[in-house]
Coordinates of C-alpha atoms and ligand atoms in Angstrom, one line a residue:
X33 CA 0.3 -13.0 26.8
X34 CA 1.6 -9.5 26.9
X35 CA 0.9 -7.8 30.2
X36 CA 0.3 -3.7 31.1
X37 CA 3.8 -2.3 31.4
X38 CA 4.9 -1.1 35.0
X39 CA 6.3 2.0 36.3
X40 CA 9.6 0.4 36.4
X41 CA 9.4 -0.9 32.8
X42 CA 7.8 2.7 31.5
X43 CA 11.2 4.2 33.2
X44 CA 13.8 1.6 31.9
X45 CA 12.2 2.2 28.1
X46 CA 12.2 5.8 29.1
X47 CA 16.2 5.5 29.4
X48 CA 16.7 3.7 26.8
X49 CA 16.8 6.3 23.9
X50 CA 16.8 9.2 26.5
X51 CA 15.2 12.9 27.1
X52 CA 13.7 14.1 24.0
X53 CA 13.1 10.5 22.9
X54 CA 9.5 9.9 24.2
X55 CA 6.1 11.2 24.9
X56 CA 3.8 10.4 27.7
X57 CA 1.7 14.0 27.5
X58 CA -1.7 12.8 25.9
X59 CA -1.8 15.7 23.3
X60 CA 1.4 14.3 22.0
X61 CA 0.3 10.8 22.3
X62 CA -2.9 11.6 20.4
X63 CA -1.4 11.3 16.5
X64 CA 0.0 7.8 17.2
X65 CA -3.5 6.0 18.6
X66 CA -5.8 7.0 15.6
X67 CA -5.5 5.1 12.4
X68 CA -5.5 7.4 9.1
X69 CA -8.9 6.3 7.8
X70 CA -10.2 7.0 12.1
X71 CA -11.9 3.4 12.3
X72 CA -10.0 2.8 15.2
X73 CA -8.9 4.9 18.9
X74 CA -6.5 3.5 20.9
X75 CA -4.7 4.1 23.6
X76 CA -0.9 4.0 24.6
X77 CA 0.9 4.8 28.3
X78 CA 4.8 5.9 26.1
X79 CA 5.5 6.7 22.6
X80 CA 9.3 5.8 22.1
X81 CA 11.3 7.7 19.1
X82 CA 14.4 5.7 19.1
X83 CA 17.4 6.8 17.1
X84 CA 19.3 3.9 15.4
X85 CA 19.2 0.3 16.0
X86 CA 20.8 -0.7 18.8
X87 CA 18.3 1.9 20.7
X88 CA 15.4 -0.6 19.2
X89 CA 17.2 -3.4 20.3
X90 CA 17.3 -2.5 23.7
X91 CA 13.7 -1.5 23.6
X92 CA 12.7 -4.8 22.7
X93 CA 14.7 -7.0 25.4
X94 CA 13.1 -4.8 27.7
X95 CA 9.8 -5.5 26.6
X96 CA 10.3 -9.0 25.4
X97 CA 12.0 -9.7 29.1
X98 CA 8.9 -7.6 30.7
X99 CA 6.3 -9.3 28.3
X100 CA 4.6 -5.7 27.1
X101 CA 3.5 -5.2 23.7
X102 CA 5.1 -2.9 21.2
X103 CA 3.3 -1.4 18.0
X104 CA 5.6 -0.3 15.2
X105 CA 4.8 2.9 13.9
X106 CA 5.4 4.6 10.4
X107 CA 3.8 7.1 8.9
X108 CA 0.2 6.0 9.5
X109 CA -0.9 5.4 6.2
X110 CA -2.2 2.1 7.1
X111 CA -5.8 1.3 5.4
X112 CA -6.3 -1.8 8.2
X113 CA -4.9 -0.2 11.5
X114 CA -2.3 -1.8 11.4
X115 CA 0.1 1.1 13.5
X116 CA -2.7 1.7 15.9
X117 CA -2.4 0.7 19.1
X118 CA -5.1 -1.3 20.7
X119 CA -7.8 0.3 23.4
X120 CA -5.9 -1.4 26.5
X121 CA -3.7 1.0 27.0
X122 CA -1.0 -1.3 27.7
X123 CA 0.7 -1.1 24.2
X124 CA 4.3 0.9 23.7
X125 CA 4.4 2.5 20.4
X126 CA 7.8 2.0 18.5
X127 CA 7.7 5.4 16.6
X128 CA 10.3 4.7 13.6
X129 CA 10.4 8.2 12.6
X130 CA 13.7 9.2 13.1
X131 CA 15.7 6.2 12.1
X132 CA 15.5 8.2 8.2
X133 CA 19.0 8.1 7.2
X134 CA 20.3 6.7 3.9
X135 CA 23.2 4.8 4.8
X136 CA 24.7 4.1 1.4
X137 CA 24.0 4.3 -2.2
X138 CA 26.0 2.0 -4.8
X139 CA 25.0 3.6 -8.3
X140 CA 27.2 1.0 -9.7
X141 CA 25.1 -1.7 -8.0
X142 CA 21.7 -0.5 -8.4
X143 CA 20.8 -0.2 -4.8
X144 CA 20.7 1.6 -1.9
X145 CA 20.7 1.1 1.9
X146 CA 18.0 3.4 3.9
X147 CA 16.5 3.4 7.2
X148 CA 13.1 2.4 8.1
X149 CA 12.1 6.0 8.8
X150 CA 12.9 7.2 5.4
X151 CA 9.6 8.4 3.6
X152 CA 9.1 6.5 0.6
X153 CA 9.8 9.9 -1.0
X154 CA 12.7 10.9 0.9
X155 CA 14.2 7.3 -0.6
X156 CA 13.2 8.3 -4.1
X157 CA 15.0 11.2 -4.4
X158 CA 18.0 10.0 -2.8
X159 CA 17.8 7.4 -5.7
X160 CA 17.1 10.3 -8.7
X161 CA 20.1 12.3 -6.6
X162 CA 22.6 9.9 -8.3
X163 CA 20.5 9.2 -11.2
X164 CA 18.9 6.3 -10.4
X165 CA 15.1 5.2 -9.9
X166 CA 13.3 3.9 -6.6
X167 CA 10.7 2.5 -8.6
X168 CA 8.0 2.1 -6.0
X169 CA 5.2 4.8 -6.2
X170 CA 2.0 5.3 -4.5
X171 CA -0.5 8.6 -3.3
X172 CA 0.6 8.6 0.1
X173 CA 4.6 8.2 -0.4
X174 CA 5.3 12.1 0.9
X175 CA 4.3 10.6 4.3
X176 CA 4.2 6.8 4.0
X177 CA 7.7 5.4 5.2
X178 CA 9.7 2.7 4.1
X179 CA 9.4 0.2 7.0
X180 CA 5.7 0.4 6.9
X181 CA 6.5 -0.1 2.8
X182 CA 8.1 -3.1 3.4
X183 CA 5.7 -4.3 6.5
X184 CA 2.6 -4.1 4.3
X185 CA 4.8 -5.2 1.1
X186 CA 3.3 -1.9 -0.6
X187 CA 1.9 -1.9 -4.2
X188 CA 1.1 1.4 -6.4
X189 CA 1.2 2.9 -9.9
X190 CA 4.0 1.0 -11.0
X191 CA 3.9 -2.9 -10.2
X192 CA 3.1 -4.0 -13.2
X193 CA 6.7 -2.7 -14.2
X194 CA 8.8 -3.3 -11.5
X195 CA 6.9 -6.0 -9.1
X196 CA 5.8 -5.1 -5.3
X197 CA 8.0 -3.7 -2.4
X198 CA 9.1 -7.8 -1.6
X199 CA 10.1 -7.5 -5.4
X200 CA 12.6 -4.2 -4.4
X201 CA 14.3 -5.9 -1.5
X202 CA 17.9 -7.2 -1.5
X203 CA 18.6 -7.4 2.1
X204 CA 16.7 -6.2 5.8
X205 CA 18.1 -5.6 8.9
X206 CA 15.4 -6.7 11.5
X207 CA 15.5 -6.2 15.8
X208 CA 13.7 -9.8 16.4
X209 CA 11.4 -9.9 19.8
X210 CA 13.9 -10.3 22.3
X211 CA 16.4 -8.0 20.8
X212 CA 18.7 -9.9 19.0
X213 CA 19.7 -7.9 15.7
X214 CA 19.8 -9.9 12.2
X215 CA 22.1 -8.0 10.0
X216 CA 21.0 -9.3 6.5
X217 CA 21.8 -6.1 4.7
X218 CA 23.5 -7.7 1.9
X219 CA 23.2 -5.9 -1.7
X220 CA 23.8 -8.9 -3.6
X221 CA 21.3 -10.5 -6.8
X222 CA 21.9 -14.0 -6.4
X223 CA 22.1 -15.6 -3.4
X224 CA 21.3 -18.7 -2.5
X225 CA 22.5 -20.0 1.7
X226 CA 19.8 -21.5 3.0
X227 CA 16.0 -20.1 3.7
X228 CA 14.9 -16.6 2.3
X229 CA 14.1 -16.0 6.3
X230 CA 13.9 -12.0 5.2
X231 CA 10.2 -12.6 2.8
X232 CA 9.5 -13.6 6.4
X233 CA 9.4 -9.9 7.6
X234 CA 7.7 -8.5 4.7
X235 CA 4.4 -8.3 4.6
X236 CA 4.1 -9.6 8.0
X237 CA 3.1 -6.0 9.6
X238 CA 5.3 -5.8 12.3
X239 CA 4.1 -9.4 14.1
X240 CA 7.5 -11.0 13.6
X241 CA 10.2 -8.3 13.6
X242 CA 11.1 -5.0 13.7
X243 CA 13.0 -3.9 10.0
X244 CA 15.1 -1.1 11.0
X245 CA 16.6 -0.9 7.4
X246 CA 16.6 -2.1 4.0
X247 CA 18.9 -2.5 1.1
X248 CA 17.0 -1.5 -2.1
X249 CA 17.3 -2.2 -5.5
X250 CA 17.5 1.0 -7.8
X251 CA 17.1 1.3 -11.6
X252 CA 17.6 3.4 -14.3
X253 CA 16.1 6.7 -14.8
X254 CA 13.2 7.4 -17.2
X255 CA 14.5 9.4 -19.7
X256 CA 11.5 9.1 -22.1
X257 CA 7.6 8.7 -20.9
X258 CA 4.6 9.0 -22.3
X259 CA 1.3 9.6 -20.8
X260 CA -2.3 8.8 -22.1
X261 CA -5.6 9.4 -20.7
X262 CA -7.7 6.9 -22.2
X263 CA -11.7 6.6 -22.6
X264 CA -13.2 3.1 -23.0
X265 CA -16.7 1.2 -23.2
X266 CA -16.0 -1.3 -20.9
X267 CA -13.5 -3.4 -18.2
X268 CA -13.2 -5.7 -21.1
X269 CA -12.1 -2.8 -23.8
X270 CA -9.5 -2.0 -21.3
X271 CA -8.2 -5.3 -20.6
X272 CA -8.1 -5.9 -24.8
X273 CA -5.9 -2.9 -25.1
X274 CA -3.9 -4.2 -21.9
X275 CA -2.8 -7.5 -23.2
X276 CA -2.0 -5.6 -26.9
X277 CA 0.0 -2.8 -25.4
X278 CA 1.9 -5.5 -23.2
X279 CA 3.1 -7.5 -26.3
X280 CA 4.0 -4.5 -28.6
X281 CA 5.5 -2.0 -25.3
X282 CA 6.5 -5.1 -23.1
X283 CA 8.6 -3.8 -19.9
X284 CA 7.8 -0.3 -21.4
X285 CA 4.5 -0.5 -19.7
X286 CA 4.5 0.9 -16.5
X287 CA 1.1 2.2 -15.6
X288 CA -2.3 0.8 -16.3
X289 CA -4.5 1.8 -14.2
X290 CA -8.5 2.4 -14.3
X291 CA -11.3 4.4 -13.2
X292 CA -15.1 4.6 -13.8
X293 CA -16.8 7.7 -14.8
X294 CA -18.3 8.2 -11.5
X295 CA -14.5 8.6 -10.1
X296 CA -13.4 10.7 -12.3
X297 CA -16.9 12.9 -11.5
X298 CA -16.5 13.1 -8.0
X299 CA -12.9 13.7 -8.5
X300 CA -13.1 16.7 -10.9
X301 CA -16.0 17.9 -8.5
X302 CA -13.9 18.0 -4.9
X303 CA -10.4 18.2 -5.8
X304 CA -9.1 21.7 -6.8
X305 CA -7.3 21.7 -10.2
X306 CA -8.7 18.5 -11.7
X307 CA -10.0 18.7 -14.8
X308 CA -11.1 15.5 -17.2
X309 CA -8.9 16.3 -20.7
X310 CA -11.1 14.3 -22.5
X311 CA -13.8 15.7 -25.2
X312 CA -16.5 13.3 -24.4
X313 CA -17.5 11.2 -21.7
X314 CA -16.4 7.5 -21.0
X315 CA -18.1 5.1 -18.8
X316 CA -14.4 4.1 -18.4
X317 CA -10.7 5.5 -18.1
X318 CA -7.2 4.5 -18.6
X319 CA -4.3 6.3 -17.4
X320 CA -1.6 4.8 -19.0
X321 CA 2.4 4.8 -19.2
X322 CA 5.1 3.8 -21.0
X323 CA 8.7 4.8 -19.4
X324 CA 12.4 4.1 -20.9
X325 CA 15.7 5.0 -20.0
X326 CA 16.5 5.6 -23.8
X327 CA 15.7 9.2 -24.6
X328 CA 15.2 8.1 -28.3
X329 CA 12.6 5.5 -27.7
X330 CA 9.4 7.8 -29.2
X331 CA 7.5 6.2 -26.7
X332 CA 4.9 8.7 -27.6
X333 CA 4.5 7.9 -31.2
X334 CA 4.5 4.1 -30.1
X335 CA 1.7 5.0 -27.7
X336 CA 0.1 7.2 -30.6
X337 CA 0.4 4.5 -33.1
X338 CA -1.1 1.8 -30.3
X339 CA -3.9 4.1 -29.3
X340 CA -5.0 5.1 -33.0
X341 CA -5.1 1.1 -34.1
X342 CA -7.0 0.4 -30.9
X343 CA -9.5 3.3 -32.3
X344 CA -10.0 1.8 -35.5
X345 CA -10.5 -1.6 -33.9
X346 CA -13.2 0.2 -31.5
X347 CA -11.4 -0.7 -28.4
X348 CA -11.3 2.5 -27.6
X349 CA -13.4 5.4 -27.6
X350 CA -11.3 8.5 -27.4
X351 CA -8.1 8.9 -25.8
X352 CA -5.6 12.3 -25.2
X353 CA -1.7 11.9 -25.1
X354 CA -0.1 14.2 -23.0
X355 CA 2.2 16.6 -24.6
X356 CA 3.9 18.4 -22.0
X357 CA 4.9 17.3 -17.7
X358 CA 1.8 19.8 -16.9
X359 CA -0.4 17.9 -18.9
X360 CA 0.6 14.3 -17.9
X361 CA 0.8 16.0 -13.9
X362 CA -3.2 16.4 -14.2
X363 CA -4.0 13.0 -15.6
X364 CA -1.9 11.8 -12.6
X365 CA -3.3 14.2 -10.0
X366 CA -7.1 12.8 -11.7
X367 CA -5.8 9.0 -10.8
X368 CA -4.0 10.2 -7.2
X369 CA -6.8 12.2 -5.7
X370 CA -9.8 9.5 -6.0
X371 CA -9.6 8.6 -2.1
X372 CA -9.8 12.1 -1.6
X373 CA -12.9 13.2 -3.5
X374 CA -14.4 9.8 -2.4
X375 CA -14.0 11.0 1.4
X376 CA -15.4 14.4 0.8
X377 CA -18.5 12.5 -0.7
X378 CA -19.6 10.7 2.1
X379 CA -18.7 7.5 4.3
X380 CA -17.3 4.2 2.0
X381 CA -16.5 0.8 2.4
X382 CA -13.6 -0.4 0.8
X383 CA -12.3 -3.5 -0.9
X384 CA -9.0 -3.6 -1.5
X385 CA -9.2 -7.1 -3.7
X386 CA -7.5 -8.7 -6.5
X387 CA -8.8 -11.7 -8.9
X388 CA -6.3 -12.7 -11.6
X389 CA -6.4 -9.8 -14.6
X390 CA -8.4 -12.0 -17.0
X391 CA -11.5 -12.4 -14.4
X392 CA -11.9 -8.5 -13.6
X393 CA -14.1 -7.8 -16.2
X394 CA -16.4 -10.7 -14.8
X395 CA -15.6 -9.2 -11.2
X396 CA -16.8 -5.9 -11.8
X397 CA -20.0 -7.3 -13.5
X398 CA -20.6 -9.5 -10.5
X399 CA -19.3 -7.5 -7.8
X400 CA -21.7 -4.3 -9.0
X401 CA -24.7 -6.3 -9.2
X402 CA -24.0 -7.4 -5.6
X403 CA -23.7 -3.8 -4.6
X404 CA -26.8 -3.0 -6.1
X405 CA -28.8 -5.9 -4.3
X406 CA -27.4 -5.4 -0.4
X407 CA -26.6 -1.4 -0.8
X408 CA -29.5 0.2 -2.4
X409 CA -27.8 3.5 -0.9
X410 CA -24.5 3.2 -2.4
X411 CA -22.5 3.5 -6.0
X412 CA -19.8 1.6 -7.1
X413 CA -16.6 3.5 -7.4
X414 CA -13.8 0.7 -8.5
X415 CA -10.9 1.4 -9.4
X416 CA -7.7 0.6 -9.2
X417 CA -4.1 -0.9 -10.8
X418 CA -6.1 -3.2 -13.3
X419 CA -2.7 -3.9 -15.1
X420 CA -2.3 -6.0 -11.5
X421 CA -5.6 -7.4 -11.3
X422 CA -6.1 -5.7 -8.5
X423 CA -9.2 -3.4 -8.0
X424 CA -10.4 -0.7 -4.9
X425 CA -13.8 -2.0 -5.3
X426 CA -15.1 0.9 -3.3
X427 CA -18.6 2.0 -2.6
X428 CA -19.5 5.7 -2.0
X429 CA -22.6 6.9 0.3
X430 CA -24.8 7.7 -2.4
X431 CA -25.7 11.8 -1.3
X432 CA -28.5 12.6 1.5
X433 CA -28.4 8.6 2.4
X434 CA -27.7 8.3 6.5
X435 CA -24.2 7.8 7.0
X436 CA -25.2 4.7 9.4
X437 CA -27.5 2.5 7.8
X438 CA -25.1 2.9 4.7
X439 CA -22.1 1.6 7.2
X440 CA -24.2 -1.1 8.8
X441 CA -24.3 -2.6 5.1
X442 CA -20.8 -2.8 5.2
X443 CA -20.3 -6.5 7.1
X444 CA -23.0 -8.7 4.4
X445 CA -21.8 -6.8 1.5
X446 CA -17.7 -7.9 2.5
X447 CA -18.8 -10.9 2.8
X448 CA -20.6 -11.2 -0.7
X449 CA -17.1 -9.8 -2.1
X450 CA -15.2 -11.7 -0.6
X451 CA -16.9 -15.2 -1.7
X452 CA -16.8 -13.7 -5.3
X453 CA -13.0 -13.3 -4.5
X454 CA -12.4 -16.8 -3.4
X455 CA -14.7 -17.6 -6.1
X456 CA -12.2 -16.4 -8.8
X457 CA -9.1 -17.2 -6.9
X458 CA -7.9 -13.8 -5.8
X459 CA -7.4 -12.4 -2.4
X460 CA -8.8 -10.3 0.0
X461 CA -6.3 -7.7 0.6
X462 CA -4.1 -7.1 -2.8
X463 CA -2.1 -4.4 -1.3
X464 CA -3.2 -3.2 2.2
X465 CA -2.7 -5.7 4.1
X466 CA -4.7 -7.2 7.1
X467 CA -3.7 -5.0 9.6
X468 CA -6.4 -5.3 12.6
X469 CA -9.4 -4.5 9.9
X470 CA -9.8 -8.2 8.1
X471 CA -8.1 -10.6 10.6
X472 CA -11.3 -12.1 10.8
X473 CA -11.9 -12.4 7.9
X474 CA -8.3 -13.6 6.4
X475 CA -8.5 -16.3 9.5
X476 CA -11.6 -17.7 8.1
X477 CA -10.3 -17.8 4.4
X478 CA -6.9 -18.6 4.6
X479 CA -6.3 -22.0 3.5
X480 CA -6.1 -23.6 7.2
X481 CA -2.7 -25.2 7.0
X482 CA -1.1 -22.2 5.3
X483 CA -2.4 -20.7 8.7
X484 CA -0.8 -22.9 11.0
X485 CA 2.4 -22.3 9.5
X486 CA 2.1 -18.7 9.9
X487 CA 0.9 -19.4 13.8
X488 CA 4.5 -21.1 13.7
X489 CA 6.2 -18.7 12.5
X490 CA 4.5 -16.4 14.8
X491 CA 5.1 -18.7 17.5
X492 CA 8.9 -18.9 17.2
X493 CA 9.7 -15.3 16.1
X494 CA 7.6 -14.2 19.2
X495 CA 7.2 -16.6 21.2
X496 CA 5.4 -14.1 24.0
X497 CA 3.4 -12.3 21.5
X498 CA 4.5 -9.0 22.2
X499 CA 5.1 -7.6 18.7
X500 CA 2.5 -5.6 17.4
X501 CA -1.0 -8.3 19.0
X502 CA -4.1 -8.4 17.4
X503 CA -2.7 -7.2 14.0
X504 CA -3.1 -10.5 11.0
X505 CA -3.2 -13.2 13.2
X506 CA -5.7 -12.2 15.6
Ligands
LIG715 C1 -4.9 3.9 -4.3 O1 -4.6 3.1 -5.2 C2 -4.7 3.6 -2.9 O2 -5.3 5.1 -4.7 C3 -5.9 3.9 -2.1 O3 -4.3 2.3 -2.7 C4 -7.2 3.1 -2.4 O4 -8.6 4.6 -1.0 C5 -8.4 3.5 -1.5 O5 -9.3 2.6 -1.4
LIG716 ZN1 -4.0 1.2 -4.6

């Protein structure tokens, strides 16, 4: 069990990376013990910043050999807490901020080495700097960093193309809990010597290891896109024209992604500069994508051609291709900017949930009804990376309801989702992660061996539990 840090240990971690490398003011510690959606305050006595990794490394023999717990900390994009230190107090926070160096980049490998403290944007334009791609892409990526990427195993707009973060990995370096450095930055496609012991550290939030660095693989640049904004009927509509524009674009596909009218509504409504391009109303969108390296592909007459068959076949009901960058900009700005208009409308509970792609029409039918039943107060607003499966089933504080009665509905209505979830064989957290937010919940649904093994894990990686407690394994 971790134990409050002493003076002695506060000056030694002080040392370690050096004036100018910590905070202990409480207006400077303030940003690094609230979580970005403000469930959760904690509280920290030291905020380190260390500069490379042998300055993490000493960090954590100190606090492995002085048993005090250390919170990695990205750029606080977490949806679960999971950077937030706890209320104790006793928690260091392991600020990986200025470790944001891209160490090398082999074009002719398609891949690149970067630091944990890279924003996910800083990593993609070091990518399109020597005309490659860094495929992964999500709202938050001017902010979100790489390590907290790679600790959540990050999804977005474009897995349905090119897989999650764990799909984008070739090698990590990784500061384990006493210290000791595994250098596993290899670039290499095939490799086969022994265990894959670095899946261990992705996805696992910072409970088993500090990643410090990552080797990346890159692809080719888009050099031909098209855009659609696409109105349908119904969940089922879109997942028609999802399985037909999958066999006639294959890999071309990148983005299929949905929204209800209500999103789109509150959306236009709060966010400056959105506007819905389509001539009628839809009780459902699509923004869809095709991308190809081949600047002769026509993907737009493809996507025309697709689109105007799917008409005459009523799968759809109107659709508008974009026909300039500006044009397909706003339908992505529309899709981006949902969590925001959703938090100017009022409190919402989230479910960050995926069911295999075939069962979300029966999801949303099932899920809604549920919603309507425990919160009278609330409206559905799901929406999400349907060409994943994987759905934000939020619901929004319907307007003049009380903020907490609409919150206290929160706990039955999880619950309700997630048995529908196990019900259909999906999970509880698609993309988010646990974090501190659903360890309770992931520990009573987790298949209980599975568990066990991830105690062990937990157990041997940490064997005093100082890396980031109280975060998925509670
Ligand atoms: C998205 O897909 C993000 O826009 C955020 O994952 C989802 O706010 C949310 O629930
Ligand atoms: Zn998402």
């Amino acid at each position: 069990m971790p134990r409050p840090p002493s003076q002695d240990t506060l000056n030694e971690l002080k040392a370690a990376v050096g004036i100018g490398s910590w905070f202990d003011a409480p207006a400077d510690l303030e940003p690094f013990v609230v979580d970005f959606r403000r469930l959760y305050r904690g509280a920290t006595p030291l905020v380190l910043l260390p500069r490379d990794t042998a300055e993490v490394s000493k960090i954590l023999a100190v606090c492995h050999r002085d048993e005090v717990a250390v919170v990695p900390y990205g750029g606080n994009t977490s949806y679960c807490g999971a950077a937030t230190p706890d209320e104790s107090g006793s928690q260091i926070v392991l600020s990986m901020r200025r470790l944001h160096h891209v160490r090398r980049l082999d074009a002719a490998n398609f891949s690149m080495i970067v630091e944990a403290g890279c924003t996910l944007a800083e990593a993609q334009a070091a990518a399109r700097g020597a005309d490659r791609l860094f495929p992964l892409s999500l709202g938050s990526e001017g902010t979100a960093q790489i390590g907290g990427n790679l600790s959540t195993n990050a999804g977005g707009t474009a897995v349905l193309r090119y897989g999650m973060m764990r799909d984008l990995v070739l090698g990590l370096e990784v500061v384990l809990a006493d210290g000791r450095v595994m250098s596993g930055l290899k670039s290499l496609r095939k490799d086969n010597t022994g265990y894959d012991v670095k899946s261990l550290f992705i996805g696992a939030e910072g409970t088993l290891g500090v990643i410090t660095a990552a080797c990346l693989k890159l692809f080719p640049q888009p050099a031909d896109t098209a855009t659609a904004l696409v109105g349908v009927d119904s969940p089922q509509h879109a997942l028609d024209l999802l399985g037909r524009l999958r066999c006639t674009a294959g890999d071309q596909l990148t983005t299929f992604e949905l929204m209800p009218q209500l999103a789109v509504e509150l959306t236009v409504k709060y966010v400056r500069g959105v506007a819905n391009p389509l001539g009628q109303e839809a009780a459902w969108y699509l923004l869809i994508e095709l991308t190809s390296p081949n600047p002769q592909e026509n993907l737009a007459v493809l996507l025309t051609d697709q689109l105007q068959q799917a008409a005459v076949d009523t799968m759809i009901k109107d659709a508008m291709i974009a026909t300039s960058i500006a044009q397909a900009m706003a339908m992505w700005k529309l899709r981006e900017s949902v969590p925001e208009a959703q938090r100017h409308h009022g409190a919402s509970l989230k479910h960050d949930i995926s069911v295999p792609i075939s069962s979300v029409p029966n999801f949303i039918e099932e899920g809604s009804a549920l919603v309507h039943r425990l919160v009278p107060d609330g409206d559905v607003v799901g929406y999400g990376h349907l060409g994943d499966g994987n759905l934000h089933f939020n619901v929004s504080q319907r307007p003049g309801a009380d903020a907490a009665a609409f919150l206290r509905r929160g706990e039955p209505l999880e619950h309700a989702i997630f048995d529908l979830v196990d019900r259909l064989g999906g999970s509880i957290s698609a993309e988010h992660g646990i974090g501190r937010l659903k360890t309770a919940q992931f520990a009573s649904r987790a298949d209980p061996v599975e568990l066990a093994v991830m105690r062990d894990l937990k157990g041997a990686l940490d064997p005093k539990g100082i890396l980031n407690p109280g975060k998925v394994l509670a």
